XYZ file of C-alpha atoms in Angstrom:
726
model
C 43.652 -9.373 -1.587
C 45.205 -11.379 -4.416
C 42.902 -14.418 -4.101
C 41.239 -15.086 -7.486
C 39.176 -18.056 -6.322
C 35.441 -18.363 -6.726
C 33.848 -18.906 -3.321
C 30.813 -17.933 -1.323
C 30.904 -14.648 0.547
C 29.624 -13.674 3.988
C 29.442 -10.154 5.366
C 28.130 -9.399 8.870
C 27.873 -6.129 10.758
C 27.511 -6.686 14.510
C 25.724 -3.829 16.294
C 23.822 -2.895 19.404
C 20.078 -3.691 19.462
C 18.478 -2.469 16.258
C 15.013 -0.831 16.183
C 12.624 -3.808 16.023
C 9.993 -2.283 13.768
C 12.656 -1.483 11.175
C 14.783 -4.645 11.414
C 13.139 -6.617 8.610
C 13.572 -3.781 6.105
C 17.100 -3.055 7.307
C 18.119 -6.688 6.784
C 16.557 -6.913 3.345
C 18.082 -3.627 2.225
C 21.568 -4.426 3.546
C 21.608 -7.743 1.691
C 20.044 -6.652 -1.585
C 22.065 -3.448 -2.071
C 25.378 -5.139 -1.236
C 24.667 -8.097 -3.523
C 23.418 -5.871 -6.365
C 26.610 -3.833 -6.181
C 28.749 -6.979 -6.388
C 26.747 -8.152 -9.397
C 27.058 -4.777 -11.107
C 30.835 -4.905 -10.668
C 31.072 -8.406 -12.129
C 32.112 -9.972 -8.835
C 28.924 -12.051 -8.537
C 26.799 -13.550 -11.268
C 23.301 -12.280 -11.972
C 21.815 -15.569 -10.738
C 23.865 -15.700 -7.528
C 21.839 -16.793 -4.505
C 21.525 -14.008 -1.939
C 20.545 -14.947 1.619
C 19.836 -12.122 4.076
C 20.263 -12.451 7.829
C 18.947 -10.075 10.461
C 18.714 -10.458 14.211
C 18.417 -7.853 16.968
C 22.214 -7.420 16.981
C 23.337 -8.143 13.443
C 22.813 -7.518 9.742
C 24.405 -10.059 7.415
C 24.298 -11.450 3.893
C 25.566 -14.607 2.201
C 26.223 -14.461 -1.568
C 27.124 -17.531 -3.622
C 29.844 -17.819 -6.285
C 31.727 -14.575 -5.722
C 35.015 -14.221 -7.621
C 38.214 -12.811 -6.164
C 38.649 -10.529 -9.173
C 36.156 -9.451 -11.798
C 36.926 -10.090 -15.463
C 38.456 -7.276 -17.485
C 35.931 -5.428 -19.605
C 36.459 -3.903 -23.069
C 35.475 -0.232 -23.141
C 35.012 1.934 -26.221
C 35.436 5.687 -25.820
C 33.866 8.047 -28.305
C 36.378 10.865 -28.693
C 35.145 13.410 -31.247
C 34.147 13.800 -34.920
C 36.884 12.891 -37.407
C 36.789 16.405 -38.860
C 37.638 17.816 -35.433
C 40.238 15.241 -34.377
C 42.261 14.969 -37.598
C 43.518 17.662 -39.906
C 43.513 17.488 -43.720
C 46.713 15.403 -43.709
C 45.327 12.917 -41.218
C 47.409 14.187 -38.308
C 46.047 14.605 -34.792
C 44.742 18.056 -33.996
C 45.478 19.830 -30.698
C 41.888 19.067 -29.642
C 42.429 15.322 -30.083
C 45.791 15.397 -28.283
C 44.196 17.240 -25.376
C 41.408 14.663 -25.172
C 43.911 11.781 -25.217
C 45.984 13.453 -22.528
C 42.901 13.612 -20.281
C 42.758 9.814 -20.616
C 46.454 9.474 -19.761
C 47.448 8.691 -23.360
C 49.673 10.293 -25.983
C 50.025 10.666 -29.736
C 51.258 7.070 -30.062
C 47.673 5.709 -29.869
C 46.409 7.829 -32.805
C 47.087 5.092 -35.422
C 44.975 2.641 -33.404
C 41.905 4.884 -33.281
C 38.866 3.610 -35.155
C 36.658 5.536 -37.526
C 32.990 4.614 -37.189
C 29.729 6.167 -38.368
C 28.069 8.340 -35.764
C 24.809 9.629 -37.143
C 25.467 11.526 -40.364
C 29.198 11.895 -39.749
C 32.187 9.797 -38.756
C 33.715 9.855 -35.283
C 36.921 8.642 -33.700
C 36.691 5.821 -31.154
C 39.304 4.412 -28.789
C 39.139 0.802 -27.618
C 40.580 0.152 -24.148
C 40.302 -2.492 -21.493
C 39.015 -1.718 -18.018
C 40.624 -3.873 -15.385
C 38.150 -5.865 -13.357
C 37.671 -4.870 -9.728
C 39.363 -6.876 -7.008
C 37.063 -8.320 -4.371
C 38.617 -6.096 -1.714
C 37.904 -2.918 -3.656
C 34.559 -4.117 -4.952
C 33.309 -5.302 -1.580
C 34.435 -2.052 0.027
C 32.349 -0.149 -2.514
C 29.381 -2.486 -2.051
C 29.570 -2.218 1.736
C 29.705 1.574 1.605
C 26.688 1.649 -0.730
C 24.650 -0.757 1.370
C 25.172 1.267 4.541
C 24.500 4.568 2.805
C 21.186 3.288 1.426
C 19.876 1.648 4.583
C 16.322 2.864 5.369
C 17.390 4.075 8.806
C 14.441 5.546 10.759
C 16.706 7.674 12.968
C 20.494 8.096 12.933
C 22.667 8.026 16.051
C 25.963 9.845 16.422
C 28.566 8.126 18.586
C 32.318 8.181 19.118
C 34.552 5.340 18.000
C 36.304 3.190 20.555
C 40.078 3.431 20.576
C 42.780 1.366 22.223
C 43.955 -2.225 22.217
C 42.778 -5.390 23.835
C 40.377 -4.882 26.694
C 41.351 -1.276 27.447
C 39.067 0.545 25.018
C 38.409 4.212 25.640
C 36.074 6.633 23.875
C 37.889 8.425 21.083
C 37.407 11.708 19.287
C 36.218 10.362 15.951
C 32.426 10.390 15.583
C 30.338 8.349 13.158
C 26.665 8.254 12.286
C 24.694 5.021 12.136
C 21.426 3.513 13.292
C 23.111 1.977 16.356
C 26.748 1.731 17.516
C 28.572 -0.989 15.560
C 31.084 -3.265 17.303
C 32.158 -5.890 14.797
C 32.606 -6.570 11.083
C 32.965 -9.972 9.430
C 33.898 -10.446 5.757
C 34.729 -13.982 4.664
C 35.364 -15.147 1.105
C 35.273 -18.872 1.601
C 37.553 -19.243 4.634
C 39.602 -16.090 3.947
C 39.044 -12.662 5.514
C 38.477 -9.841 3.018
C 40.271 -6.758 4.409
C 37.458 -4.198 4.199
C 36.475 -1.692 6.851
C 33.591 0.556 7.852
C 32.392 2.620 10.822
C 35.893 2.440 12.291
C 35.887 -1.382 12.185
C 38.245 -3.722 10.337
C 36.909 -7.001 8.997
C 37.740 -10.182 10.880
C 36.158 -13.600 11.430
C 34.869 -13.091 14.969
C 31.260 -12.383 15.925
C 29.156 -12.731 19.049
C 26.282 -15.003 19.865
C 23.433 -14.775 22.360
C 24.097 -12.401 25.257
C 23.403 -15.100 27.864
C 23.272 -18.491 26.187
C 26.176 -18.609 23.717
C 28.469 -21.617 24.272
C 31.553 -19.596 23.379
C 32.324 -15.909 23.062
C 33.426 -14.673 20.670
C 32.260 -17.093 17.977
C 35.152 -17.596 15.564
C 33.671 -18.328 12.164
C 35.431 -21.018 10.158
C 34.080 -20.026 6.744
C 31.247 -18.227 4.969
C 29.067 -21.289 4.419
C 29.041 -22.409 8.051
C 27.846 -19.028 9.349
C 24.209 -19.823 10.151
C 24.865 -23.322 11.512
C 27.853 -22.273 13.623
C 26.040 -19.258 15.001
C 23.087 -21.462 15.948
C 25.315 -24.152 17.515
C 27.979 -22.066 19.222
C 26.159 -18.769 19.567
C 22.575 -19.915 20.336
C 21.303 -17.495 17.691
C 18.971 -18.104 14.748
C 20.476 -15.526 12.411
C 17.850 -15.726 9.664
C 14.854 -13.448 10.213
C 12.690 -15.779 8.106
C 13.741 -18.924 9.979
C 13.351 -17.244 13.360
C 9.882 -16.032 12.402
C 8.871 -19.513 11.248
C 10.193 -20.958 14.522
C 8.075 -18.496 16.508
C 4.972 -19.379 14.472
C 5.541 -23.088 15.106
C 6.100 -22.540 18.828
C 3.021 -20.308 19.107
C 0.879 -23.024 17.530
C 2.372 -25.697 19.766
C 1.956 -23.619 22.939
C -1.652 -22.770 22.036
C -2.346 -26.490 21.750
C -0.865 -27.071 25.189
C -2.922 -24.222 26.655
C -6.222 -25.799 25.655
C -8.248 -27.421 22.902
C -9.159 -25.216 19.959
C -7.205 -22.228 21.261
C -5.227 -20.143 18.804
C -2.957 -17.094 19.091
C -4.225 -13.861 17.609
C -3.072 -13.299 14.028
C -1.047 -10.117 13.667
C 1.690 -10.010 11.040
C 3.144 -6.711 12.282
C 3.377 -8.008 15.855
C 4.979 -11.221 14.626
C 7.617 -9.250 12.701
C 8.298 -7.027 15.692
C 8.701 -9.928 18.113
C 10.961 -11.718 15.621
C 13.132 -8.608 15.711
C 13.313 -8.652 19.511
C 14.655 -12.161 20.098
C 17.613 -14.165 18.833
C 16.527 -17.561 20.160
C 12.751 -17.647 20.745
C 11.104 -19.561 23.545
C 7.299 -19.329 23.716
C 5.754 -19.572 27.189
C 2.145 -19.545 28.432
C 0.946 -16.842 30.822
C -2.391 -16.182 32.501
C -4.321 -13.327 34.065
C -7.402 -13.146 36.294
C -10.596 -14.066 34.475
C -12.347 -11.074 36.058
C -10.565 -8.831 33.545
C -12.533 -10.485 30.731
C -15.463 -8.238 31.676
C -13.536 -5.450 29.916
C -14.077 -5.300 26.124
C -11.628 -7.730 24.583
C -10.368 -5.152 22.085
C -8.973 -3.136 25.020
C -7.248 -6.106 26.601
C -5.883 -7.375 23.296
C -4.537 -3.966 22.360
C -2.770 -3.372 25.662
C -1.203 -6.854 25.577
C -0.024 -6.441 21.986
C 1.047 -2.809 22.035
C 2.617 -2.598 25.487
C 3.810 -6.120 26.219
C 4.225 -7.730 22.773
C 2.167 -10.718 23.925
C 0.006 -12.941 21.734
C -3.463 -13.204 23.338
C -5.136 -16.603 23.001
C -8.610 -16.822 21.462
C -11.121 -19.652 21.629
C -12.782 -21.295 18.630
C -15.379 -18.478 18.474
C -12.736 -15.748 18.460
C -13.383 -14.791 22.085
C -10.460 -13.735 24.264
C -9.395 -16.181 26.967
C -7.466 -15.389 30.162
C -4.280 -16.898 28.674
C -1.578 -15.346 26.514
C 1.725 -16.328 24.935
C 5.077 -14.693 25.672
C 8.026 -14.972 23.283
C 11.043 -15.047 25.587
C 14.666 -14.669 24.483
C 16.054 -17.149 27.011
C 15.595 -20.882 27.760
C 15.937 -21.483 31.523
C 15.359 -24.996 32.820
C 12.634 -23.578 35.047
C 10.693 -20.848 33.205
C 8.326 -20.153 36.103
C 10.131 -16.943 37.102
C 9.810 -15.571 33.555
C 6.126 -16.489 33.380
C 5.372 -15.010 36.798
C 7.267 -11.847 35.886
C 5.262 -11.345 32.734
C 1.995 -12.063 34.529
C 2.944 -9.522 37.186
C 3.810 -6.896 34.561
C 0.622 -7.278 32.519
C -1.728 -7.119 35.519
C -1.434 -3.318 36.067
C -2.008 -2.757 32.338
C -5.224 -4.744 32.444
C -6.239 -3.031 35.676
C -5.787 0.348 33.981
C -8.002 -0.781 31.108
C -10.684 -1.927 33.548
C -10.469 1.375 35.428
C -10.857 3.405 32.221
C -13.809 1.276 31.160
C -15.558 1.603 34.513
C -14.969 5.354 34.707
C -16.104 6.023 31.151
C -19.443 4.300 31.734
C -20.295 6.733 34.519
C -21.056 9.382 31.875
C -23.402 8.992 28.917
C -22.296 9.690 25.394
C -24.959 12.400 25.122
C -23.502 14.195 28.155
C -20.159 14.389 26.312
C -21.588 16.108 23.226
C -20.996 19.688 24.524
C -17.352 18.777 25.092
C -16.868 18.260 21.361
C -17.120 22.041 20.948
C -13.800 22.309 22.806
C -11.938 19.845 20.587
C -10.364 21.386 17.475
C -10.888 19.312 14.341
C -9.046 21.587 11.892
C -7.957 25.206 12.107
C -10.036 26.162 9.069
C -12.932 23.764 9.612
C -13.738 24.294 13.260
C -14.328 21.896 16.136
C -15.439 18.294 16.397
C -18.794 19.656 17.569
C -19.236 21.615 14.353
C -18.074 18.601 12.416
C -20.687 16.404 14.098
C -23.424 18.801 12.999
C -22.139 18.708 9.418
C -22.070 14.896 9.459
C -25.688 14.916 10.709
C -26.740 17.167 7.838
C -24.912 15.033 5.279
C -26.414 11.842 6.713
C -29.867 13.402 6.374
C -29.131 14.256 2.738
C -27.911 10.716 2.033
C -31.108 9.230 3.471
C -33.184 11.635 1.389
C -31.365 10.515 -1.778
C -31.849 6.863 -0.833
C -35.552 7.422 -0.233
C -35.995 8.176 -3.935
C -35.176 4.531 -4.705
C -36.164 1.117 -3.465
C -32.727 -0.371 -3.979
C -31.154 -1.640 -1.768
C -33.995 -0.947 0.694
C -37.127 -2.866 -0.251
C -39.994 -0.977 1.443
C -43.605 -0.168 0.660
C -43.684 3.307 2.172
C -41.405 6.027 3.495
C -41.664 5.054 7.187
C -38.498 2.994 6.920
C -36.553 6.006 5.753
C -37.955 8.175 8.542
C -36.667 5.668 11.093
C -33.359 5.359 9.264
C -32.980 9.156 9.212
C -33.725 9.367 12.940
C -31.174 6.673 13.788
C -28.550 8.212 11.498
C -29.063 11.627 13.118
C -28.634 10.187 16.602
C -25.586 8.125 15.654
C -23.961 11.093 13.881
C -24.405 13.278 16.957
C -22.783 10.707 19.257
C -20.217 9.074 16.953
C -17.254 11.256 17.965
C -18.011 11.517 21.688
C -15.809 8.553 22.577
C -12.848 10.764 21.632
C -13.440 12.349 25.049
C -13.298 9.064 26.984
C -10.346 7.884 29.037
C -10.099 4.625 27.113
C -9.783 6.266 23.703
C -7.456 8.866 25.214
C -5.145 5.994 26.168
C -5.771 3.902 23.043
C -6.754 6.105 20.071
C -6.991 2.966 17.911
C -10.224 2.103 19.783
C -12.234 5.136 18.658
C -15.581 4.036 17.318
C -15.212 0.621 18.914
C -15.533 2.034 22.434
C -18.368 4.304 21.362
C -20.240 1.178 20.313
C -19.656 -0.497 23.689
C -20.765 2.565 25.647
C -23.851 2.988 23.432
C -24.860 -0.633 24.088
C -24.254 -0.141 27.803
C -26.689 2.795 27.730
C -29.285 0.737 25.866
C -29.486 3.023 22.841
C -31.825 2.072 20.008
C -31.137 -1.040 18.011
C -28.671 -0.277 15.244
C -27.355 3.009 16.692
C -24.582 1.347 18.716
C -23.525 -0.762 15.736
C -23.514 2.338 13.521
C -21.291 4.228 15.980
C -18.891 1.289 16.126
C -18.839 0.836 12.339
C -18.789 4.425 11.108
C -15.025 4.400 10.483
C -15.329 1.316 8.271
C -13.717 0.382 6.030
C -10.642 1.543 7.950
C -8.149 -0.125 5.590
C -7.966 -2.251 2.445
C -9.795 -5.505 3.027
C -11.634 -4.254 6.108
C -15.283 -5.207 6.542
C -18.090 -2.754 5.721
C -20.723 -1.407 8.167
C -23.179 -4.087 9.200
C -26.436 -2.131 8.973
C -28.089 0.634 6.966
C -27.545 3.240 9.694
C -23.845 2.455 9.835
C -23.603 2.616 6.060
C -25.241 6.051 5.950
C -23.076 7.333 8.816
C -19.850 5.948 7.327
C -20.650 7.615 3.993
C -21.495 10.919 5.685
C -18.350 10.891 7.822
C -16.020 10.158 4.896
C -17.750 12.651 2.617
C -17.450 15.372 5.270
C -13.711 14.728 5.533
C -13.133 14.627 1.770
C -15.288 17.618 0.834
C -14.028 19.722 3.726
C -10.325 19.146 3.158
C -10.569 19.365 -0.629
C -12.601 22.528 -0.161
C -9.740 24.242 1.688
C -7.079 22.930 -0.690
C -5.657 20.169 1.528
C -5.131 17.675 -1.320
C -2.787 14.673 -1.229
C 0.536 15.283 -2.961
C 2.844 12.548 -4.261
C 3.245 9.966 -1.514
C 2.086 12.392 1.189
C -1.487 12.020 2.376
C -1.571 13.145 6.019
C -5.368 13.041 6.235
C -5.643 9.622 4.522
C -7.898 11.065 1.826
C -7.031 8.279 -0.616
C -8.184 5.749 1.956
C -11.372 7.735 2.591
C -12.093 7.863 -1.139
C -11.602 4.115 -1.506
C -13.909 3.659 1.471
C -16.663 5.657 -0.219
C -16.111 3.710 -3.444
C -16.386 0.379 -1.644
C -19.556 1.465 0.173
C -21.233 2.601 -3.040
C -20.114 -0.412 -5.091
C -20.350 -3.297 -2.623
C -23.559 -2.052 -1.016
C -24.917 -1.338 -4.535
C -26.208 2.059 -3.456
C -28.193 3.994 -6.103
C -26.435 7.261 -5.279
C -24.834 9.782 -7.610
C -21.331 10.997 -6.784
C -21.900 14.586 -8.000
C -25.097 14.817 -5.961
C -23.339 13.394 -2.888
C -20.483 15.889 -3.179
C -22.892 18.797 -3.605
C -24.936 17.654 -0.616
C -21.810 17.257 1.503
C -20.588 20.752 0.581
C -23.812 22.489 1.621
C -23.323 22.309 5.436
C -19.908 23.987 5.160
C -21.449 27.181 3.793
C -18.767 29.796 3.117
C -16.020 27.854 4.891
C -14.933 26.077 1.711
C -14.858 26.361 -2.047
C -17.124 23.758 -3.638
C -14.746 20.947 -4.742
C -17.103 18.706 -6.770
C -15.070 18.675 -9.999
C -11.745 18.093 -8.236
C -13.254 15.243 -6.220
C -14.777 13.607 -9.295
C -11.329 13.534 -10.918
C -9.733 12.249 -7.692
C -12.319 9.487 -7.360
C -11.913 8.480 -11.014
C -8.181 7.982 -10.463
C -8.691 6.015 -7.248
C -11.403 3.871 -8.815
C -9.281 3.131 -11.894
C -6.364 1.981 -9.728
C -8.652 -0.147 -7.571
C -10.311 -1.837 -10.557
C -6.987 -2.643 -12.226
C -5.793 -4.184 -8.947
C -8.911 -6.367 -9.045
C -7.831 -7.810 -12.390
C -9.672 -5.698 -14.954
C -7.615 -4.590 -17.938
C -6.710 -0.952 -18.481
C -8.853 -0.928 -21.653
C -11.911 -2.325 -19.868
C -11.569 0.184 -17.030
C -10.965 3.071 -19.422
C -14.013 2.171 -21.534
C -16.358 2.178 -18.536
C -14.938 5.164 -16.649
C -14.730 7.302 -19.799
C -18.494 7.806 -19.468
C -18.032 9.022 -15.877
C -20.850 6.874 -14.469
C -22.455 8.800 -11.628
C -23.544 5.627 -9.820
C -20.521 3.572 -8.889
C -22.714 0.626 -7.948
C -23.231 0.130 -11.694
C -19.518 -0.118 -12.464
C -18.973 -3.860 -11.756
C -21.937 -4.808 -13.973
C -20.735 -2.484 -16.724
C -17.272 -4.047 -16.553
C -18.733 -7.544 -16.695
C -20.762 -6.499 -19.743
C -17.683 -5.063 -21.466
C -15.714 -8.238 -20.786
C -18.526 -10.344 -22.282
C -18.759 -7.992 -25.274
C -15.023 -8.232 -25.976
C -15.404 -11.990 -26.300
C -17.853 -11.582 -29.197
C -16.448 -12.094 -32.711
C -17.989 -8.773 -33.776
C -16.386 -6.792 -30.938
C -13.096 -5.769 -32.557
C -14.782 -4.506 -35.734
C -17.459 -2.589 -33.813
C -14.900 -1.035 -31.456
C -12.780 0.098 -34.408
C -15.864 1.515 -36.157
C -16.891 3.287 -32.964
C -13.462 4.866 -32.712
C -13.762 6.015 -36.325
C -17.189 7.507 -35.639
C -15.867 9.288 -32.538
C -12.978 10.806 -34.493
C -15.297 11.993 -37.288
C -17.712 13.637 -34.846
C -14.872 15.290 -32.888
C -13.692 17.088 -36.023
C -17.087 18.676 -36.639
C -17.481 22.189 -35.289
C -20.352 22.429 -32.846
C -22.555 19.602 -31.604
C -23.914 17.113 -34.121
C -27.604 16.418 -33.540
C -28.610 12.765 -33.609
C -31.317 13.458 -36.185
C -31.854 11.552 -39.460
C -34.048 12.243 -42.541
C -34.499 8.930 -44.369
C -35.637 10.847 -47.446
C -32.101 12.157 -47.967
C -30.478 8.726 -48.261
C -28.670 8.197 -51.580
C -26.715 5.036 -50.878
C -28.260 1.677 -50.019
C -25.781 1.325 -47.144
C -27.251 4.403 -45.462
C -30.724 2.907 -45.459
C -29.464 -0.457 -44.347
C -27.628 1.032 -41.342
C -30.643 3.174 -40.459
C -32.980 0.171 -40.563
C -30.589 -1.873 -38.458
C -30.444 0.904 -35.906
C -34.220 1.128 -35.831
C -34.328 -2.572 -34.977
C -31.339 -2.801 -32.618
C -31.347 0.486 -30.693
C -34.710 -0.084 -28.918
C -33.580 -3.553 -27.774
C -30.266 -2.205 -26.487
C -32.027 0.723 -24.805
C -34.599 -1.500 -23.102
C -31.903 -3.807 -21.755
C -29.885 -0.802 -20.561
C -32.826 0.696 -18.696
C -33.449 -2.642 -16.974
C -29.804 -2.757 -15.853
C -29.014 -5.639 -18.214
C -25.774 -4.125 -19.471
C -24.502 -7.379 -20.925
C -27.678 -7.815 -22.975
C -27.522 -4.185 -24.085
C -24.021 -4.553 -25.483
C -24.606 -7.946 -27.032
C -27.600 -6.577 -28.935
C -25.147 -4.312 -30.779
C -23.476 -7.306 -32.453
C -26.166 -7.174 -35.168
C -24.800 -3.805 -36.290
C -21.442 -5.136 -37.478
C -22.390 -5.901 -41.090
C -24.379 -2.674 -41.793
C -21.694 -0.542 -40.073
C -18.916 -2.139 -42.144
C -20.973 -1.693 -45.327
C -21.626 1.952 -44.497
C -17.952 2.822 -44.173
C -17.114 0.807 -47.297
C -19.706 2.513 -49.498
C -20.582 5.927 -48.082
C -18.632 9.209 -48.169
C -19.579 11.024 -44.968
C -18.068 14.382 -45.934
C -20.217 14.862 -48.999
C -20.122 18.151 -50.913
C -23.865 18.632 -50.429
C -24.212 20.244 -46.953
C -27.618 18.680 -46.301
C -26.390 15.229 -47.292
C -23.289 15.621 -45.095
C -25.338 16.811 -42.123
C -27.736 13.881 -42.509
C -24.906 11.363 -42.616
C -23.296 12.950 -39.554
C -26.675 12.757 -37.846
C -26.827 9.044 -38.662
C -23.367 8.549 -37.169
C -24.353 10.524 -34.064
C -27.389 8.257 -33.679
C -25.133 5.221 -34.014
C -22.661 6.675 -31.531
C -25.358 7.334 -28.935
C -26.770 3.815 -29.292
C -23.378 2.125 -28.936
C -21.926 4.087 -26.007
C -24.453 3.888 -23.215
C -22.766 1.146 -21.196
C -19.162 2.073 -22.052
C -17.133 4.013 -24.585
C -16.479 1.158 -26.989
C -13.920 3.201 -28.925
C -11.555 2.718 -25.951
C -11.535 -1.031 -26.720
C -10.089 -0.554 -30.208
C -6.531 -1.808 -30.657
């Protein structure tokens, strides 16, 4: 291709139906990798506009301002040191001639070589010009790269078609791709770029909607008219983003037609999947018999979403109605046949859900408990029955630890905790029994939720059903927490059993692999402790959770503490705290995570003080001095050994400030505790200006170190302030 114009570029690969759950990523990857390659080769500018397109049967990209040939680029080659390349008379050595020959050059270029400093010596450099890539060559490279880097979930192997015209026959050449490809478009402005891939040669023809295209094939006039022409002639909305927005608008409109205050269920993953299933969306309203609403709405919603890709309609209170929305791929003048077909298809699904629900309620959860002994939880950790007993023991230990405090439970006696322990024991015993129900067997996503429904059906004690339903919470980032104390205790016990057990047998997450979702479990425990403000110690919780395992595991307390510290640090930084603030608080390894937000708030308030920077720097200096001393320095001071006025002044300031800071700390007023330290700035600065800590007199040195240890202890109760130093 000799065209040197600057024009917009379009590339489209036309294929058989792509996997819907992967389409969005496939489209984004195809566009970004191809465009990045063009930019790297100088064929497109760094600020070129890149527009991806992805529909069920195509991946495409539009790139603005693409040149027909990239500019030539000067290239400097470092050859070798001068002493190696030239002899004493300045003539080329055999080594230099050999190097030049490898570049396709001869002795004639030796006079043009440059001598330039290279470290301590001089080296020989050759200046050449690299010809810019043509668009044909550059696009071929970009296309190959984009296809090679596609995040394909599963590759297909198929044979290329061979022949001419309409008489295509399977050939003997096989290729590998996500789906068989049938067309390639590459237009630079209105000109075809002669590239090829997957046995296809670029042209300007593509195909529109299978049933509703006005013409077939669609002959594209130029790169810029692609989306409009495909919409007009091909009845296809090529842009994934535009098609998604169209579906959202139609869903809202259809919900309004279905009834006042109705709205489609919000599900971003479902919306993406449906967008990947249609080329020209048409939202229709379907209905089912209201009798099915007696089944828990989670079951009905899940079967409609997972199996049929429908959008259930909810009322203003979030309750499921007997109407749903279907995103069709065709626009018949009379859609009644499509609606009736979808209503007919969904009815057996809903009937199955009702059957499962009715059958499951014929047996109590308690009657299913023995069956847990037949369900393997983990090869090294036993059955779900054994697991349930461990969770019961851990829940009992958690309640015992809570009973030592009145926060967050305000009670006058221990009766509340006896009731809580009884409920937690019952809920722990029954929490996993819904794994044996037909409904959860069909829809594993409903575990816990169905247990809660069946517990309410049986009339179990207030709070037990909610605890069973909530004990997996939080299931994911942003999920709600358990709604009652019993659920909180059970959720903690369940997550701790999983973490301690799997860590105890060495099943730790590695890299991006976390098959048991231990990172999510750890974040769940952190959220429960922090957001519920539970006065519980992590080391004590881990020890209590390890006890029921006996000899099955190695006690993993230290490994878990490190794991939790990492997870907590990441979580806090994502919440907007600085790395220094997080480091200062977590450096003290606070056992009670419920204290962490208040400690962070106190540190942030302290940093705003004018004295903060000086005190943090002094604290870091004190820490470094104490670290260099062999053995532990006792925080003990003899005022009779003071020789410098600055020693006495610092000691007196500490005597006045430390009790105030300590009192505030003990009352949980971490901000007040840190702010009380501001009064130490002047005496601390004076001490370091006028006192030699490492005095020759051993007693004097020990006393001064003791004074610094006292200062260090007073300053670092809320956080390690040395971590705030610049």
